[in-house]
Short mmCIF file of C-alpha atoms in Angstrom, two decimals:
data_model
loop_
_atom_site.label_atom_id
_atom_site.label_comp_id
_atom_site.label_asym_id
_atom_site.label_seq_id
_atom_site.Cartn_x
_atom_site.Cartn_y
_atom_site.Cartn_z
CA UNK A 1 8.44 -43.21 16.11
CA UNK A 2 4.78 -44.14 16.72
CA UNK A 3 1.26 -43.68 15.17
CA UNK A 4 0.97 -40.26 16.25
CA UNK A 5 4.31 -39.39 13.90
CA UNK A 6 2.51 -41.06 11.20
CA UNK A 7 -0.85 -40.90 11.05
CA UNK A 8 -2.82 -44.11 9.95
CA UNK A 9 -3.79 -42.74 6.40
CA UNK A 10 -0.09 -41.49 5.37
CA UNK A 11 0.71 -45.16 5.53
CA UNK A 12 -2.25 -46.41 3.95
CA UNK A 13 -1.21 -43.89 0.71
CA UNK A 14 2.31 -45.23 0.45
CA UNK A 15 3.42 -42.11 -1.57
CA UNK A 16 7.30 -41.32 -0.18
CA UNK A 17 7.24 -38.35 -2.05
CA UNK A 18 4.67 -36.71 0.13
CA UNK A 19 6.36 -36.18 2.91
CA UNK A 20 9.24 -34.37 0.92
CA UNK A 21 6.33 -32.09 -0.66
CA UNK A 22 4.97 -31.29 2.42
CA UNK A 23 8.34 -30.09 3.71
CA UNK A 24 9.07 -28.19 0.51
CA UNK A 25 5.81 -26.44 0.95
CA UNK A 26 6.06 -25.62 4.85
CA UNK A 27 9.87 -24.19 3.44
CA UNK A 28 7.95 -22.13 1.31
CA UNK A 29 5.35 -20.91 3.12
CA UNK A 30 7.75 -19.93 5.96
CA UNK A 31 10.06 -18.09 3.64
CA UNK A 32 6.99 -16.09 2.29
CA UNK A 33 6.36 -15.40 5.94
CA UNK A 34 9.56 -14.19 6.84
CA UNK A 35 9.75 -12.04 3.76
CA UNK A 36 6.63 -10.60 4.96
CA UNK A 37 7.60 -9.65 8.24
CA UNK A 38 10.85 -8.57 6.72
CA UNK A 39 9.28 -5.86 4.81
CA UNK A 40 6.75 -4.92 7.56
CA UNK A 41 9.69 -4.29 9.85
CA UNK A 42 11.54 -2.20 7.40
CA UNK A 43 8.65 0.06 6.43
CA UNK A 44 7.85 0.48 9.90
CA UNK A 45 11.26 1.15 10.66
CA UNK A 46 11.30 3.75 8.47
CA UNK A 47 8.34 5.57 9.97
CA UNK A 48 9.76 5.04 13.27
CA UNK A 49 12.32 7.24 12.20
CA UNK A 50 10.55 9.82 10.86
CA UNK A 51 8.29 10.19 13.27
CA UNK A 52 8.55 8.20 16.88
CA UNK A 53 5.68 9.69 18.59
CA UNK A 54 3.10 10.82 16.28
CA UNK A 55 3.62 7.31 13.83
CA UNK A 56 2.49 4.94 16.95
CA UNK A 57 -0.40 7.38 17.98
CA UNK A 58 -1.02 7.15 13.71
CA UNK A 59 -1.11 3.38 14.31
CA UNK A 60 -3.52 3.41 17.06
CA UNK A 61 -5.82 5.15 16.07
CA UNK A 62 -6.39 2.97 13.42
CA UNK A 63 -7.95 0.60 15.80
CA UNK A 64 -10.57 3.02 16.85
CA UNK A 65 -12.66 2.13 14.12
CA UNK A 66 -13.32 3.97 10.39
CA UNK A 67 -14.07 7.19 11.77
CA UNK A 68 -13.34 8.76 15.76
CA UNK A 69 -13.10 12.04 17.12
CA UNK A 70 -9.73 13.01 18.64
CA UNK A 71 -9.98 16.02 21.03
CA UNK A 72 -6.99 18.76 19.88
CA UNK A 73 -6.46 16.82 16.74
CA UNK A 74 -9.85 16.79 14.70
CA UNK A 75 -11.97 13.72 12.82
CA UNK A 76 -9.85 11.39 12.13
CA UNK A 77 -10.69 9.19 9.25
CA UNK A 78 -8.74 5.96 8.33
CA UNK A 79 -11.16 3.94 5.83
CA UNK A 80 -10.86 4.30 2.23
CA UNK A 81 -14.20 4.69 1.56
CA UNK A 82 -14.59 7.76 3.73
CA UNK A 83 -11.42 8.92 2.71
CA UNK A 84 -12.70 9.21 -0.88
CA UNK A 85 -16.21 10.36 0.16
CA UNK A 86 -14.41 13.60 2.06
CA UNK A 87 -12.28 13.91 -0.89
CA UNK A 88 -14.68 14.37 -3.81
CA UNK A 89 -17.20 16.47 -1.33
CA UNK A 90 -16.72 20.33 -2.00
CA UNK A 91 -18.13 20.73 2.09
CA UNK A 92 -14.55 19.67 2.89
CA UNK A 93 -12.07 22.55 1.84
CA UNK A 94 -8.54 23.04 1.38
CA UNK A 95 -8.85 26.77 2.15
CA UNK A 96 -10.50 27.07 6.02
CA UNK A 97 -9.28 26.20 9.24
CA UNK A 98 -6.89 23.27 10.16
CA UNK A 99 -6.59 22.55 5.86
CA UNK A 100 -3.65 23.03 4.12
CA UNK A 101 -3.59 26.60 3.42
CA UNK A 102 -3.23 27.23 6.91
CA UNK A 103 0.24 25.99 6.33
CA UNK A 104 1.35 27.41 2.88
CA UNK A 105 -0.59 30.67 1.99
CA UNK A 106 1.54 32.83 4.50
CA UNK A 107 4.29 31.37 2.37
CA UNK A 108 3.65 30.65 -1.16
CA UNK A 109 0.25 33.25 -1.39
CA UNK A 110 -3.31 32.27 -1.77
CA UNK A 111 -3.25 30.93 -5.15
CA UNK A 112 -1.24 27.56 -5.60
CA UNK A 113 -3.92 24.97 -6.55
CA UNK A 114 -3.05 23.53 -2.71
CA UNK A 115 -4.75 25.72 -0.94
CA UNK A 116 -7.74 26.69 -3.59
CA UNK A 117 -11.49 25.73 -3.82
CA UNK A 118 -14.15 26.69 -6.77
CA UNK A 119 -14.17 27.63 -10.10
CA UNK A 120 -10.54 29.56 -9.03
CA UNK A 121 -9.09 26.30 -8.49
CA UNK A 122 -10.53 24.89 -11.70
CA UNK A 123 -9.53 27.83 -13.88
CA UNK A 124 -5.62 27.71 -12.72
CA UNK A 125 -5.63 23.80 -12.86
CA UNK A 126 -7.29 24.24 -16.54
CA UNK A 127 -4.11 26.45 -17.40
CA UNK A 128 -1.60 24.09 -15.99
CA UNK A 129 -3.41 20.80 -17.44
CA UNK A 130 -1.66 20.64 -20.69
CA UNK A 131 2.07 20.89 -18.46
CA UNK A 132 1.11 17.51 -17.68
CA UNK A 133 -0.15 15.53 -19.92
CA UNK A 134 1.24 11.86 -20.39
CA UNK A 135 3.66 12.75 -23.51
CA UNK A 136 4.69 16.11 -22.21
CA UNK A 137 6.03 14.65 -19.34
CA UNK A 138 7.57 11.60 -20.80
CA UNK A 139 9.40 14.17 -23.22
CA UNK A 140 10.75 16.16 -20.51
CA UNK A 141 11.27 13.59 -18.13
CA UNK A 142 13.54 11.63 -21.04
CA UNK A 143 15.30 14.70 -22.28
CA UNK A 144 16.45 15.87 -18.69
CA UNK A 145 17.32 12.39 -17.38
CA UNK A 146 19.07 10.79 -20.69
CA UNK A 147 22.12 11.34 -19.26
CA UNK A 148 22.14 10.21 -15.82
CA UNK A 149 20.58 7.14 -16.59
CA UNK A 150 22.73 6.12 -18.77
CA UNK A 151 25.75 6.74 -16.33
CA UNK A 152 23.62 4.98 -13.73
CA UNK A 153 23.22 2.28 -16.18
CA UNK A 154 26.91 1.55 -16.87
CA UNK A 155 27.44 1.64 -13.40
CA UNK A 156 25.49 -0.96 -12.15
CA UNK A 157 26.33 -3.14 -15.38
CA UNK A 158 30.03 -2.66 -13.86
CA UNK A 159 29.45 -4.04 -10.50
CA UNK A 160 29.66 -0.63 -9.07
CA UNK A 161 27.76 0.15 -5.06
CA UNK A 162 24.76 2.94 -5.77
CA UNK A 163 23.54 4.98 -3.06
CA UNK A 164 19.87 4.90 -4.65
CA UNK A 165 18.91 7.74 -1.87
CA UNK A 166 21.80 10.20 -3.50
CA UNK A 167 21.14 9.35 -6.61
CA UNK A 168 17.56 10.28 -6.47
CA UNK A 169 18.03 13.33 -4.87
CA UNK A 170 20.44 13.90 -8.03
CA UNK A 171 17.42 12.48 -10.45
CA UNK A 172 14.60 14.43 -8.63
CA UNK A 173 16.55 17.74 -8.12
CA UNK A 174 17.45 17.59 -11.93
CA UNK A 175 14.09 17.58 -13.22
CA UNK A 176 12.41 20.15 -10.68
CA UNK A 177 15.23 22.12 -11.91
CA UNK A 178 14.01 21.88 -15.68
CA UNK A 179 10.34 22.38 -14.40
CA UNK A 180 11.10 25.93 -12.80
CA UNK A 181 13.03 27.38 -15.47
CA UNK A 182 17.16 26.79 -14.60
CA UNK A 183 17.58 24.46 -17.61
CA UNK A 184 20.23 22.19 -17.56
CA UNK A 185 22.63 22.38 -14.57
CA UNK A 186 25.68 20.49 -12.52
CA UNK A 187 24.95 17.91 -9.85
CA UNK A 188 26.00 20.17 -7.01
CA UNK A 189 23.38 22.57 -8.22
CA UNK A 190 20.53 19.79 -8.26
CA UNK A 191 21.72 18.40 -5.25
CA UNK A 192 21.60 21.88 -3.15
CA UNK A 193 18.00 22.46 -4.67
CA UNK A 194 16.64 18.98 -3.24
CA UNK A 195 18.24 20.10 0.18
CA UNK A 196 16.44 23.17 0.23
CA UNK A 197 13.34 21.86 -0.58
CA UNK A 198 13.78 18.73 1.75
CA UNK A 199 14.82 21.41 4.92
CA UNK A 200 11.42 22.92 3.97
CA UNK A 201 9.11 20.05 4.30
CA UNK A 202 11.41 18.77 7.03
CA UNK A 203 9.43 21.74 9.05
CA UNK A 204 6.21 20.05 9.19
CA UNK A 205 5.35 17.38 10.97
CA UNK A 206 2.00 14.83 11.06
CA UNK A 207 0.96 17.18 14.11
CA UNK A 208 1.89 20.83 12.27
CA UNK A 209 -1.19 23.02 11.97
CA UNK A 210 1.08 26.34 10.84
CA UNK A 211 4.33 27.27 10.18
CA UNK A 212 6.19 30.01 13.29
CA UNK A 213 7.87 32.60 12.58
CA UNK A 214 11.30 31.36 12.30
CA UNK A 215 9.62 28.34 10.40
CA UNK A 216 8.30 30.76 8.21
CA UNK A 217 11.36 33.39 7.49
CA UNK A 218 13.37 29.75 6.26
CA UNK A 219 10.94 28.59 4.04
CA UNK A 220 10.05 32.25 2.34
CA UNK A 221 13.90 33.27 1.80
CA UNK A 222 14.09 29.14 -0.11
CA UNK A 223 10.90 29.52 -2.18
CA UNK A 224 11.55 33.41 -2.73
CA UNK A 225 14.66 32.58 -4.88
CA UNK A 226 12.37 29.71 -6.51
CA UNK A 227 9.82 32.47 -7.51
CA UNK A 228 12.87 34.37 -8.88
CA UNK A 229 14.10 31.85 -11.21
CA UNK A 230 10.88 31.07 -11.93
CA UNK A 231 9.85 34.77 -12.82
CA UNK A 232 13.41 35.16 -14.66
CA UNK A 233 12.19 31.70 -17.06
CA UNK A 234 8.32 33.06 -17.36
CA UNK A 235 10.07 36.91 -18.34
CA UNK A 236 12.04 35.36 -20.90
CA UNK A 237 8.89 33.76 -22.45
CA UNK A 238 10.77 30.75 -24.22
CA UNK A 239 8.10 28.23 -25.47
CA UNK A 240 10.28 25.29 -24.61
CA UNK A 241 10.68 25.92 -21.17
CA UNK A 242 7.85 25.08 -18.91
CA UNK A 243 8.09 28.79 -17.40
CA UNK A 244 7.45 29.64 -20.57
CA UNK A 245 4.42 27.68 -21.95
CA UNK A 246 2.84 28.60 -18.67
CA UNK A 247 2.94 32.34 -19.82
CA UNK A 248 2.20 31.41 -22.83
CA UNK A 249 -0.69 29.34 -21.93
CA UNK A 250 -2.19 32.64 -20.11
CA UNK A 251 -0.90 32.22 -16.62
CA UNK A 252 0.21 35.64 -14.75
CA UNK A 253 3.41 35.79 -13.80
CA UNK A 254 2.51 35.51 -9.79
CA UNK A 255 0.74 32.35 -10.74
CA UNK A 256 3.89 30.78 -12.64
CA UNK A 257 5.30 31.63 -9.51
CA UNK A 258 3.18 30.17 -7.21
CA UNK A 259 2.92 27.32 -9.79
CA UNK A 260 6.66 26.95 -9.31
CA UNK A 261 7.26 26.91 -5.82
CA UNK A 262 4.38 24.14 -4.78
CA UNK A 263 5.69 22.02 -8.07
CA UNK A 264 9.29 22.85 -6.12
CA UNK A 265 7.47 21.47 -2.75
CA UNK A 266 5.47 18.63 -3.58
CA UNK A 267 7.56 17.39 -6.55
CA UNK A 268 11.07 16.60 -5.63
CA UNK A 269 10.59 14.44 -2.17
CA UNK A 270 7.58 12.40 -3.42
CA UNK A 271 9.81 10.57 -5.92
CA UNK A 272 13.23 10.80 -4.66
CA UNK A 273 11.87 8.88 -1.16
CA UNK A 274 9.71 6.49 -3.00
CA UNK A 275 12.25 4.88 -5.68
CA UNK A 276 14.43 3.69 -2.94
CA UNK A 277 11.53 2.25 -0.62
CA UNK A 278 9.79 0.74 -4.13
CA UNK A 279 13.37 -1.25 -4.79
CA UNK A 280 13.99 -2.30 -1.06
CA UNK A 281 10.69 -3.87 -0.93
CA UNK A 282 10.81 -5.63 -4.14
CA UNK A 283 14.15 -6.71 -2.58
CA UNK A 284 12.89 -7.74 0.91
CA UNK A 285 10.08 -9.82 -1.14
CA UNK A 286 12.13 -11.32 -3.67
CA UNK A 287 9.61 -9.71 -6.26
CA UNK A 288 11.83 -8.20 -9.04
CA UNK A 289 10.24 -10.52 -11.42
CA UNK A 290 6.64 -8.71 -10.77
CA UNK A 291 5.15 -6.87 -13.43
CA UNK A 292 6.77 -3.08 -13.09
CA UNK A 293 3.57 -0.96 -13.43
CA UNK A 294 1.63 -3.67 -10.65
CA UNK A 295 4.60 -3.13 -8.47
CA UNK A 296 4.20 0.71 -8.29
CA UNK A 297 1.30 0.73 -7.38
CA UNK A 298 1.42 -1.62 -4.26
CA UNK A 299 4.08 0.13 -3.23
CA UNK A 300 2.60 3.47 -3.19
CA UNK A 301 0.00 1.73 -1.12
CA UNK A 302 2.20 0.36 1.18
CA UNK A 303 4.35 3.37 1.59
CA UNK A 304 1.73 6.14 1.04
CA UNK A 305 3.68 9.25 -0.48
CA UNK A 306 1.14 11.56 1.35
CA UNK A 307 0.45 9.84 5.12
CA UNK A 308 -2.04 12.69 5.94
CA UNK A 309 -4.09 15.04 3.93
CA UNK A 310 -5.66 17.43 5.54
CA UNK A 311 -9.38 19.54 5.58
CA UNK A 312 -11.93 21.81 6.73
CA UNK A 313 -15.54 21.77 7.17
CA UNK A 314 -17.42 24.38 5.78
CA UNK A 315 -20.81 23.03 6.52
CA UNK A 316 -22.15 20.18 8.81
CA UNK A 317 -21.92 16.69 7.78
CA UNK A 318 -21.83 12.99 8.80
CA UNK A 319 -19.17 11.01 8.57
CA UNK A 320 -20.34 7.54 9.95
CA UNK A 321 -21.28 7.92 13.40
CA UNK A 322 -19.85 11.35 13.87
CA UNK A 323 -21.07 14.90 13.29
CA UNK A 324 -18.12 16.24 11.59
CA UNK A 325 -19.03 20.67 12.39
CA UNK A 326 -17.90 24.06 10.44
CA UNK A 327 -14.60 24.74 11.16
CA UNK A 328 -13.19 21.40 12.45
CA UNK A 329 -10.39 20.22 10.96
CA UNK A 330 -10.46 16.43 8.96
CA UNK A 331 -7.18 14.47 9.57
CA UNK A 332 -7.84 11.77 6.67
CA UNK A 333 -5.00 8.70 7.67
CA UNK A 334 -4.05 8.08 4.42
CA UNK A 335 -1.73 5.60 5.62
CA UNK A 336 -4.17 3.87 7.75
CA UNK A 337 -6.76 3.76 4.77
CA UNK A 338 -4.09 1.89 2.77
CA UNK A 339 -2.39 0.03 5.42
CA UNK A 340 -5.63 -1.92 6.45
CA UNK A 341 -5.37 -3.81 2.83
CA UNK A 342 -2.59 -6.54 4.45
CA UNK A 343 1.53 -6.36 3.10
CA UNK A 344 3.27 -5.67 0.19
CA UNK A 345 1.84 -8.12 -2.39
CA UNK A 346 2.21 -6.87 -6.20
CA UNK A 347 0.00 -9.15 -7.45
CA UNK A 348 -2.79 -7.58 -5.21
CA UNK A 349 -5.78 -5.66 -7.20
CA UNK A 350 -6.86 -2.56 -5.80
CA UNK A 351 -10.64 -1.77 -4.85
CA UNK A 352 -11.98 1.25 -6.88
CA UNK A 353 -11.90 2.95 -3.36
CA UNK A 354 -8.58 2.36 -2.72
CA UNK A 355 -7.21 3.07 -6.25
CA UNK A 356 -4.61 6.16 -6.03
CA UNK A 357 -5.89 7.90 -2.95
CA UNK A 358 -2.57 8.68 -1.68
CA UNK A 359 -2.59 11.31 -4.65
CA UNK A 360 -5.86 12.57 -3.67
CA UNK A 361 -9.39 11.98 -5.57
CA UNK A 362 -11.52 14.33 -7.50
CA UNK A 363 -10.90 18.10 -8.58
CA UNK A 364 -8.12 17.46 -6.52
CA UNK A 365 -6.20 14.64 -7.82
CA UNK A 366 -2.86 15.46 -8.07
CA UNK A 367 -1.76 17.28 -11.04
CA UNK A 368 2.18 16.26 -11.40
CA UNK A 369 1.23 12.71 -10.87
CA UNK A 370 1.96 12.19 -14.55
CA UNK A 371 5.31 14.01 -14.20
CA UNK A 372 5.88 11.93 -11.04
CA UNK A 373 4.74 8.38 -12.19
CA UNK A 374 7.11 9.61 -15.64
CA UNK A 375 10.26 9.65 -13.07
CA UNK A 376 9.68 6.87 -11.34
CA UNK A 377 9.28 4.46 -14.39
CA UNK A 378 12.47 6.17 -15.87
CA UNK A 379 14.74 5.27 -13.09
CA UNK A 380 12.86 1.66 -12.11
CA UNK A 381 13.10 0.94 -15.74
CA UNK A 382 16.58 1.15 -15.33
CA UNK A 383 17.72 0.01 -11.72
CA UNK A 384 15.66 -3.19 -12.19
CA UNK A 385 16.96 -3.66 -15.57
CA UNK A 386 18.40 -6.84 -13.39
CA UNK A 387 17.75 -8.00 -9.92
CA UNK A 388 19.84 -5.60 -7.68
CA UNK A 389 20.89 -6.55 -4.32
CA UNK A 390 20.59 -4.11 -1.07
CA UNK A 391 24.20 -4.32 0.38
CA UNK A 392 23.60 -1.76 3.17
CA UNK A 393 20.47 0.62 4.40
CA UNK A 394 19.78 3.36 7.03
CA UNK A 395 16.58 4.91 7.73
CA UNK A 396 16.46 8.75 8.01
CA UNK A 397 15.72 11.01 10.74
CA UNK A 398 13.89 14.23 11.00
CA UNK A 399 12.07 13.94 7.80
CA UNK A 400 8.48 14.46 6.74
CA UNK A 401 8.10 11.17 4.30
CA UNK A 402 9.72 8.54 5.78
CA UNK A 403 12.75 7.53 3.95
CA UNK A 404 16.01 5.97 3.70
CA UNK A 405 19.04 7.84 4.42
CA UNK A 406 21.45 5.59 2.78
CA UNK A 407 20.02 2.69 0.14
CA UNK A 408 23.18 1.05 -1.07
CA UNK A 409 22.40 -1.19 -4.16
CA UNK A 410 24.35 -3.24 -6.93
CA UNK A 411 23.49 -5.45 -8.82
CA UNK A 412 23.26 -9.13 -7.77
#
């Protein structure tokens, strides 16, 4: 060895345990590093996945600063603050061209709180409000999911390998079942209702402006028989069912149905994909010890259940340095906005900005974010009852929200 090994003033301290500490330290560092890249390589796996061309060009244009212009794709905005600022602006619609009801009115009708603007969407939101209120939800969520979580439960207490991905799909399917009026029903039956819904949303992708025809035949014959158990549980009129408070509560019966099939939509993926993706990442960070509420959130942020949201200008505006016109359509990066905040970290505050946008902002905050946060506590609160361990994973294919297709789990 000579001085440049040891430095002059690590002599002059004669402290042996320092050089240990500095080791353990580096060790440390280096495994928070690699846990890091771990998780980034997972989550972008995932997206990779589920979308190989359009998730790089995603990435990209990211890089082209808060706010660009893409020609044949519209204003693209991928900072939080703009984000936010287009969301809680009524000049940016849901209802024009390019917006979401360009996609879902020739299927579902014009009156589904996603594509509605105005005192119509305010009246039929006011009607469905008291669906979701914190203890409504809880109640349903612990009366329709008592039993599988306590199967799930014994399970992993026995040692037992999970699929996480299947057994959301059973979780998710079983609820949306409740919501739109079949009551209880077998696992096959929950099962074949999350498939439908998932072959649905399968049809659009981060570039779909509108549904074709084919597209559109598939997706009216699934969320036609949704109306019609829907209708079936709003005819009956029974006060415990939520068919039923929604007629009681004043809602036509072409609303409830409406209601039912974007609830069937929007409701069902959002949760089943994210449960799996929250535990991996906890997993990939050694984090199960984080606080379980902190640790939803940042991963919501880091896996955005809505990538893109979509809208239309109705009148001219600025958005930064560009003149966004009537009738051009705002592609708001929702991932980008959230990505640009660094990697998974649960201990990680958000910025009022940043807080929730992936469920929208405004009179258009998601309304079965209660219903859905309600889910996703139910099942966390069990699976990370104990540290689990991911034995085996495989990212999906052909999916809208990028997802696992197997999560294998047990606990470690």
């Amino acid at each position: 060895m000579n001085s440049r090994d040891n430095p002059p003033e690590h002599h002059e301290r004669h402290d042996p345990r320092e050089p240990h500490e500095r080791h353990k330290q580096h060790k440390q560092h280096e495994l928070r590093e690699r846990h890091v890249r771990r998780g980034r390589w997972h989550e972008t796996r995932l997206y990779l996945a589920a979308h190989p061309f359009a998730y790089p060009l995603m990435r990209l244009l990211a890089r082209l600063g808060p706010v660009v212009r893409v020609p044949g794709l519209g204003v693209v905005v991928n900072d939080a603050a703009l984000a936010r600022r287009v969301l809680m602006d009524g000049r940016f619609r849901k209802d024009g061209p390019g917006s979401p009801g360009d996609l879902w009115t020739p299927v579902l009708g014009p009156s589904v709180l996603l594509n509605m603007e105005g005192a119509p969407h305010a009246a039929l939101r006011a009607k469905l409000a008291p669906l979701f209120t914190p203890s409504s939800v809880a109640t349903l969520v612990a009366d329709v999911l008592a039993g599988p979580l306590d199967d799930l439960r014994v399970r992993l207490a026995k040692g037992d390998t999970v699929d996480l991905v299947d057994e959301m799909r059973l979780l998710a399917g079983a609820v949306i079942c409740r919501v739109i009026g079949l009551g209880e029903v077998p696992a096959a039956r929950a099962r074949r209702l999350f498939a439908d819904g998932e072959r649905v949303v399968s049809m659009v992708s981060l570039r779909t402006r509108g549904l074709n025809a084919r597209q559109l035949t598939v997706a009216r014959e699934v969320l036609d028989g949704i109306g019609d158990i829907a209708q079936a549980a709003y005819n009956a009129g029974d006060p415990a069912t939520v068919m039923g408070r929604m007629r009681e509560l004043g809602l036509s019966a072409a609303e409830a149905r409406g209601a039912a099939g974007a609830f069937f939509l929007t409701g069902t993926e959002t949760v089943a994909t994210f449960v799996p993706r929250l535990v991996a990442l906890l997993h990939d960070h050694d984090a199960f010890g984080a606080d379980l509420d902190l640790a939803i959130e940042e991963a919501m942020r880091v896996t955005t259940p809505t990538p893109v949201m979509l809208r239309s200008v109705a009148e001219p505006v600025r958005l930064g340095k560009v003149l966004a016109r009537p009738g051009d359509r705002v592609v708001i990066v929702t991932h980008n906005c959230a990505r640009a905040y660094g990697p998974f970290d649960p201990s990680r505050p958000h910025p009022p900005e940043l807080r929730r946008l992936w469920f929208g902002a405004g009179p258009h905050f998601c309304i079965g974010y209660p219903l859905a946060l309600a889910e996703i506590r139910a099942v966390a609160g069990v699976v990370l009852a104990r540290p689990v361990k991911v034995v085996a994973r495989r990212a999906a294919r052909g999916v809208l929200l990028p997802t696992y297709r197997h999560l294998l789990i047990r606990a470690a």
